[in-house]
XYZ file of C-alpha atoms in Angstrom:
435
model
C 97.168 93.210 153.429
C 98.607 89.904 152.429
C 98.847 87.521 155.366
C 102.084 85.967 154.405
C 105.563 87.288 154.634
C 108.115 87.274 151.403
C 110.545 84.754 151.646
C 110.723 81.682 150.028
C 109.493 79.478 152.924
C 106.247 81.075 152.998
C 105.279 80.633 149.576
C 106.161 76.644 149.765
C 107.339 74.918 146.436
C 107.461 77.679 144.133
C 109.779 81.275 144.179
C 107.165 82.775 142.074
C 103.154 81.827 142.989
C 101.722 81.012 146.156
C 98.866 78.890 145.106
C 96.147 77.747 148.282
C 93.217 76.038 146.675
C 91.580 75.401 150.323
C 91.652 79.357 150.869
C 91.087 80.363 146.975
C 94.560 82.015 147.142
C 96.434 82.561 143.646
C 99.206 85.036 144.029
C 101.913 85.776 141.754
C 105.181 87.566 143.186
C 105.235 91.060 140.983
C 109.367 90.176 141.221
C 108.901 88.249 138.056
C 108.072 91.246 135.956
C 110.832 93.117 137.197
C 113.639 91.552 137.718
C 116.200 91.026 135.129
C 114.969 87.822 134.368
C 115.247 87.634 130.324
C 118.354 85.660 129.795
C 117.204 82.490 132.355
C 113.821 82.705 131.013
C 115.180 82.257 127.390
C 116.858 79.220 128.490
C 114.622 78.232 131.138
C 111.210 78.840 129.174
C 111.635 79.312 125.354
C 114.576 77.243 123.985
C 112.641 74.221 126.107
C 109.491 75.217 124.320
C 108.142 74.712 120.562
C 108.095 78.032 119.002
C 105.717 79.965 116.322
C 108.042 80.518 112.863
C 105.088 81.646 110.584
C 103.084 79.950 107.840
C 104.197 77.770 104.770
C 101.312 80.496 103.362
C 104.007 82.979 103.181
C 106.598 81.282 100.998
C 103.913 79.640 98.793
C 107.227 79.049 95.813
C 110.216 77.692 95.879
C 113.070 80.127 96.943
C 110.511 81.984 98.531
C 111.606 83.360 101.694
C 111.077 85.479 105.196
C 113.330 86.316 107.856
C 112.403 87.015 111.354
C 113.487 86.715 114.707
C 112.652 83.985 117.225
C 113.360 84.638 120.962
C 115.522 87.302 119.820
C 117.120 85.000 117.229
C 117.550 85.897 113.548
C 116.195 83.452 111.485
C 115.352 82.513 107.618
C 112.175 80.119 106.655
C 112.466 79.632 103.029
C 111.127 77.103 100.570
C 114.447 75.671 99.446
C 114.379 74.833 95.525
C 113.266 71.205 95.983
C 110.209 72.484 98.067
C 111.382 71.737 101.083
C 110.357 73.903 104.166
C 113.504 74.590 105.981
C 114.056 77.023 108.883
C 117.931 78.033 108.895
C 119.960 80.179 111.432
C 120.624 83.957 109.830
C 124.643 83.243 111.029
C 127.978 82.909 108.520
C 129.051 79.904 109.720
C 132.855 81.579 109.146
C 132.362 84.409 111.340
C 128.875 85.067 112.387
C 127.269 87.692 110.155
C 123.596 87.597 109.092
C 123.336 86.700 105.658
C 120.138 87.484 104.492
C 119.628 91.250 105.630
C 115.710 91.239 103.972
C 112.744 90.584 105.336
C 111.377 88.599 102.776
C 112.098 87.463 99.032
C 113.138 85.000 96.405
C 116.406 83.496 96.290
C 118.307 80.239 95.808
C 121.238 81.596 97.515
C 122.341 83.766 100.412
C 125.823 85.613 100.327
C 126.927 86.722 103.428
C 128.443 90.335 102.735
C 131.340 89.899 105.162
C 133.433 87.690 103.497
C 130.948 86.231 100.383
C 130.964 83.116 101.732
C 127.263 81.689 99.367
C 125.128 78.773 101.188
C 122.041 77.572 99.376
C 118.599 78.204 100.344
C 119.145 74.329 102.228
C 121.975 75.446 103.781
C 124.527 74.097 102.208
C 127.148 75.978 101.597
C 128.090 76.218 98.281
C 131.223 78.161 98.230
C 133.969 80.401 100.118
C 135.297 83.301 98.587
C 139.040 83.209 97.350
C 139.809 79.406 98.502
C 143.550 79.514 97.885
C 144.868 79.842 101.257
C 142.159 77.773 102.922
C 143.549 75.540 105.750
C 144.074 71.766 105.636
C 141.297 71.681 108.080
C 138.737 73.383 106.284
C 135.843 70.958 105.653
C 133.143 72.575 103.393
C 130.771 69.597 103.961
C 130.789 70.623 107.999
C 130.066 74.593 107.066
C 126.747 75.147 105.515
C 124.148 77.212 107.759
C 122.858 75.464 110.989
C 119.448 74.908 111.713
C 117.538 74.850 115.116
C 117.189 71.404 116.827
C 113.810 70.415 116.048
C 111.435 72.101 112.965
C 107.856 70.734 112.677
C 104.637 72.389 110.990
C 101.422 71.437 111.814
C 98.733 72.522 109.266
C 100.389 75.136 107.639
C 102.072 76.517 111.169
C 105.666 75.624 111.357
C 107.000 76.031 114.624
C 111.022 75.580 115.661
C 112.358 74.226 118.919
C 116.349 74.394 120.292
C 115.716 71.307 122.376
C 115.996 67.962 120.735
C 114.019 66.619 123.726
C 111.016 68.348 123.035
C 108.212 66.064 122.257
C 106.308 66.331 118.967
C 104.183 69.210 117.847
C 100.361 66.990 118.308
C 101.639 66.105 121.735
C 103.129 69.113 122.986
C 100.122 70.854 121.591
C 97.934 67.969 123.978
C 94.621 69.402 124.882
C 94.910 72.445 122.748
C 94.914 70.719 119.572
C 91.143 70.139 119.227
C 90.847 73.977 120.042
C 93.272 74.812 117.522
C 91.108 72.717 114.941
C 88.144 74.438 115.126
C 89.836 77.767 114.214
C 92.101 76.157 110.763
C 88.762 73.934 109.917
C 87.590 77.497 108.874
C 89.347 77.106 105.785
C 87.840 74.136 103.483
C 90.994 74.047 101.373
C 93.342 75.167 104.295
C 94.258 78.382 105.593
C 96.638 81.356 104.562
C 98.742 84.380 106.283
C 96.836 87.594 104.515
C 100.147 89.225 103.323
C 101.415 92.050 105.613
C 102.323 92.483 109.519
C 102.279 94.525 112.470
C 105.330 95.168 114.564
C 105.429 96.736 117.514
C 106.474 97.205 121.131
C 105.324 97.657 124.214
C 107.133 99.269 127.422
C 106.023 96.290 129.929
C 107.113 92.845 130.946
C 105.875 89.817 128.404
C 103.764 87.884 130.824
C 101.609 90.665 131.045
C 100.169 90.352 127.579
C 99.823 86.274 127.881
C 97.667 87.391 131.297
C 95.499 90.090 128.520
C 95.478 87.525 125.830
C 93.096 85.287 127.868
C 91.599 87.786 130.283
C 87.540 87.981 129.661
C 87.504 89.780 133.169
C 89.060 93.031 131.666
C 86.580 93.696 128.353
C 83.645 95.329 129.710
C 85.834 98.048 131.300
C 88.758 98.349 129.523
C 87.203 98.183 125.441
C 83.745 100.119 126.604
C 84.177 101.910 123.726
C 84.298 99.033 121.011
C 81.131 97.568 122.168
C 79.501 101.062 122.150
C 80.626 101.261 118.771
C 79.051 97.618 117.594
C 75.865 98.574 119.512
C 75.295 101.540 118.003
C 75.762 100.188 114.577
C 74.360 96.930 114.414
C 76.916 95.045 115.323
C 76.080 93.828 118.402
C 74.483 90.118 118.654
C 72.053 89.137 122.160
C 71.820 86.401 123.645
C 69.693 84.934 126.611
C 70.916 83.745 129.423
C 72.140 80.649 128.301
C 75.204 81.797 126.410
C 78.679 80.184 127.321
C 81.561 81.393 128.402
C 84.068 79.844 130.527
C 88.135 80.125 130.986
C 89.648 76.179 130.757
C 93.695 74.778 131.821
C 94.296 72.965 128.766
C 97.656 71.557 130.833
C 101.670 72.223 130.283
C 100.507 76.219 130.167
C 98.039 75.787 127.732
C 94.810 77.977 128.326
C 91.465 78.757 126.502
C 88.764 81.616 126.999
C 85.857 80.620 124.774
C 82.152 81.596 124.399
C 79.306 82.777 121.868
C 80.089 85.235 119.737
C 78.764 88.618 120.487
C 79.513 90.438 116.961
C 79.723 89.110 113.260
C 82.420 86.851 112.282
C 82.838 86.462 108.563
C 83.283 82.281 109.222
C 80.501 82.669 109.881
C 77.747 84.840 111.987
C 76.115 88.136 110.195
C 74.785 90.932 112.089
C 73.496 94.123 110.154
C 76.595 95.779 110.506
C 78.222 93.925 107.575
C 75.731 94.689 105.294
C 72.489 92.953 103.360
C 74.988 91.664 100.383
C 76.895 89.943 102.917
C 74.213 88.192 104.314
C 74.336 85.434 101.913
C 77.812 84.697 101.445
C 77.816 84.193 105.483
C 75.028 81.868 105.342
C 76.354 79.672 102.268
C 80.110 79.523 104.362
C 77.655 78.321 107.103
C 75.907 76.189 105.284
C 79.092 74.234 104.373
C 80.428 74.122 107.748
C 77.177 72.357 108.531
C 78.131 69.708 105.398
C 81.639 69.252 106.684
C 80.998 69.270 109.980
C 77.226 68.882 110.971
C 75.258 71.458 112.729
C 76.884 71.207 116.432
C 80.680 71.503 115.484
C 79.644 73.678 112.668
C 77.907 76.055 115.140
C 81.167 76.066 117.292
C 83.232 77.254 114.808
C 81.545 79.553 113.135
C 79.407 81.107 116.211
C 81.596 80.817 119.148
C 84.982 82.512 120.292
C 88.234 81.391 120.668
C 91.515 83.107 121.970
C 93.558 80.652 122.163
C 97.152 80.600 123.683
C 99.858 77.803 123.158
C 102.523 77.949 125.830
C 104.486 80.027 125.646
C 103.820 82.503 123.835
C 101.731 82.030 120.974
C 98.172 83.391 120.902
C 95.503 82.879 118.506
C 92.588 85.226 118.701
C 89.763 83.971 116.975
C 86.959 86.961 117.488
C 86.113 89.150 115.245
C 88.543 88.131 112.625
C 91.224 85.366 113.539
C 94.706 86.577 114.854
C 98.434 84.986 115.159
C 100.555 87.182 117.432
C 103.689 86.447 119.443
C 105.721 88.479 121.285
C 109.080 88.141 122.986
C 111.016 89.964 125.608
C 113.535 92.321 125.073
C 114.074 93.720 128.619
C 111.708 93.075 131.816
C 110.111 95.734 131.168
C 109.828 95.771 127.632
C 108.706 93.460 124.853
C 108.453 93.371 120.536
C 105.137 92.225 119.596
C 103.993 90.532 115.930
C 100.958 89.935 114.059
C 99.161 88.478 111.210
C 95.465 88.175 110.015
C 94.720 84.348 109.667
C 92.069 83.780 106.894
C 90.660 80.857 105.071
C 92.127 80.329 101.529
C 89.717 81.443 98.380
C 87.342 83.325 100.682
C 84.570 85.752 99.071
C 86.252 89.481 98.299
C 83.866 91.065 100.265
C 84.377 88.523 103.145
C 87.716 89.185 103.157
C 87.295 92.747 103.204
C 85.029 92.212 106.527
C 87.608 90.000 107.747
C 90.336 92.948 107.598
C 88.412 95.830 108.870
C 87.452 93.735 111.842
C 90.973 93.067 112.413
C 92.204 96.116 111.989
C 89.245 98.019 113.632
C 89.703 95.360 116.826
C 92.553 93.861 117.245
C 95.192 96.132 114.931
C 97.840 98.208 117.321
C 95.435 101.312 115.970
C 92.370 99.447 116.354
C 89.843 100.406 119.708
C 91.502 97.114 121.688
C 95.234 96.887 121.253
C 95.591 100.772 122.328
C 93.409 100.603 125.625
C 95.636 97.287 126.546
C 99.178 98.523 125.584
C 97.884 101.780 127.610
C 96.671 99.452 130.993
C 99.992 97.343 130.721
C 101.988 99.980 130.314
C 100.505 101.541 133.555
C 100.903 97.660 135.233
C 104.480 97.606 134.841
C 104.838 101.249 136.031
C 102.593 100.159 139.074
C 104.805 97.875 140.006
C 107.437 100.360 140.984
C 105.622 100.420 144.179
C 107.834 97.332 145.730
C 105.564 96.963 148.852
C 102.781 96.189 146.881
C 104.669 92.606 146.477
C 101.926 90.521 144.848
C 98.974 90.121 141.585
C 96.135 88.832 142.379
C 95.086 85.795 140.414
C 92.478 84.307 141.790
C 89.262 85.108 140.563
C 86.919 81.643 139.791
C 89.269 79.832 142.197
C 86.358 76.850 144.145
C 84.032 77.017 140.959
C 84.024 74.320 138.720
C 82.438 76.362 135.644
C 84.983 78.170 135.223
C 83.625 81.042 133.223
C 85.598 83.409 131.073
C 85.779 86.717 133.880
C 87.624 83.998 136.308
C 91.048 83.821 135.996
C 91.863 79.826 135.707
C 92.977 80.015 131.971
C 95.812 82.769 133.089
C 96.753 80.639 136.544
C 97.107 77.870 133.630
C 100.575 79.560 132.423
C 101.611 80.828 135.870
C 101.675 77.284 136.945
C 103.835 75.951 133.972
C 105.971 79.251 133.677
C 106.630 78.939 137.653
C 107.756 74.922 137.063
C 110.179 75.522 134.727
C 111.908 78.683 136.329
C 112.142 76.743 139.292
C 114.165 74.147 137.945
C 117.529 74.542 139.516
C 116.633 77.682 141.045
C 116.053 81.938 140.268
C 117.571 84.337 142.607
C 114.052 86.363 142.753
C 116.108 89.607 143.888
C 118.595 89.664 140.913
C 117.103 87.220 138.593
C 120.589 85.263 138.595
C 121.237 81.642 138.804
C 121.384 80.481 142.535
């Protein structure tokens, strides 16, 4: 039993974690995936954060465009006809209604089907439908499409943020930049979005997945069956007992789980599984790694793991194949999940074929990972129906300065941030109201 009580006093400067390095106590209060906490964490958390758009990969021409939803907002990034990136609001600025209602295209102008009022793909708008009868007031200069507060793209990932204030993207990325490096060095001419997407939900609260994003504790038990699979077909990689692995706070919610690879990676580790005619296109990508990079960064990137998770709630897993997926909250107990396959630009055909079918036979919502975890947070969020069960455990690797990838510092990483900002100006942990 836990030896504190549940009130606010006990738990000292935070609602949410009771944190007590001297005992090796990390203990998050299950409230926050239960209450109806969604609207303060959208203020509270994501419009004070930078946000993942998508990839200038997947409007490579002008009037190219995709539209998508960012903490439940509708959105359009297009690549406006002077080749400008710009990342509009999908909102009439006459009466509200989206007006782009695809998900991607071409198109220099967007007509809203209310009242045909036409913007350009800038924003501007270019016209209102039957003018006579406009008001004096009526200032077309003032009515093109808004756009968020703050756009920025860093390497091909454009991000969007709704606070001015926000810092920019190299900062607020701080210690997670380098990591974030190793994975778009992969590509020697850049990086690209491999066209398509999957979309999909999951019944359970949002933190859960950042917590199985960067969870090395869970694999052996929970994906048995995947490395089963690899051993029994080559695809499995040993090591001696020097291989690394270890869980780092990259600070402001940032967190890494890193270590060797243990299965191929098309950038750039071969095992028998992918085949003998594969064997030399992984060495020559190696081999250039090695020019580019010399042999110790070069052997990072191509040999060692990365999932990677920007704060706060962005994760890039770079495993078997390399992964962008966010997700979002729709209630507290459920969330809508995205994601694309990241891949280097002019890579081999038959590397990119290995590149997919590891995604898709990993990491893909049919794949033999992304069904055991939707199935285990699923059952989480069910769990926590039992209310006297009142807290997670988060403690694991708590006193030990290696900080290997089964502890659990990486996930204490966003508790800590996530539990800052909610606490500014105080959460009602009972009805997830303002106080």
């Amino acid at each position: 039993m836990q030896e504190y009580q549940s009130t606010e006093a006990a738990i000292g400067a935070s609602r949410w974690v009771n944190e007590d390095p001297a005992k090796g106590k990390f203990d998050v209060r299950r409230t926050a995936f239960t209450a109806q906490l969604v609207e303060v964490e959208m203020r509270k958390v994501f419009e004070r954060s930078w946000l993942y758009v998508g990839h200038e990969s997947e409007i490579p021409n002008k009037n190219d465009f995709i539209a998508r939803r960012v903490v439940n907002r509708p959105v359009i990034m297009t690549r406006a006809a002077s080749g400008e990136i710009k990342v509009l609001l999908n909102t009439c600025s006459h009466r509200g209604a989206e007006v782009c209602r695809e998900a991607k295209g071409n198109a220099r102008l967007f007509i809203c089907p209310y009242h045909a009022w036409t913007f350009q793909n800038d924003g501007v708008l270019r016209g209102a439908s039957i003018p006579e009868g406009a008001s004096p007031g009526f200032d077309r200069s003032t009515m093109g499409l808004k756009s968020p507060a703050r756009m920025e793209a860093y390497r091909g990932l454009v991000f969007i943020s709704f606070d001015s204030g926000v810092p920019d993207l190299p900062t607020y990325f701080g210690n997670a930049k380098q990591y974030l490096d190793m994975i778009l060095d992969q590509g020697e001419v850049g990086t690209e979005i491999v066209q398509g997407s999957h979309e999909y939900s999951i019944d359970a609260n949002w933190k859960l997945l950042v917590e199985n994003s960067i969870d090395g504790y869970h694999a052996a038990s929970t994906h048995d069956r995947y490395f089963s699979y690899l051993r029994r077909n080559d695809g499995a990689i040993d090591f001696d007992g020097s291989r690394i692995s270890r869980g780092l706070d990259l600070g402001d919610g940032h967190a890494l789980m890193t270590g060797q690879a243990r299965f191929a990676r098309p950038v750039a580790q071969w095992s028998p599984m992918m085949g003998e005619p594969a064997k030399s296109q992984v060495e020559a990508v190696y081999a250039r790694l090695v020019e580019r990079f010399g042999s110790e960064r070069a052997n990072l990137i191509a040999k060692h793991t990365r999932n990677l998770f920007i704060f706060p709630n962005l994760i890039i897993n770079d495993v078997q194949a390399v992964t962008v997926r966010t997700f979002y909250p729709v209630r507290h107990d459920r969330m809508s999940v995205n994601s694309w396959a990241l891949g280097p630009k002019n890579e081999p055909a038959e590397l990119r074929k290995l590149r997919l079918d590891n995604y898709l036979t990993f990491l893909g919502p049919g794949g033999f990972a992304t069904p055991d975890d939707v199935e285990l947070l699923e059952s989480c969020q069910r769990g926590f129906a039992n209310r006297e069960a009142e807290w997670s455990d988060i403690s694991r690797g708590m006193g030990n300065p290696a900080q290997d990838a089964l502890g659990e510092e990486q996930m204490r990483a966003f508790w800590r941030r996530w539990a800052q900002l909610m606490d500014d100006g105080g959460v009602d942990v009972t009805s997830g109201g303002q106080v």
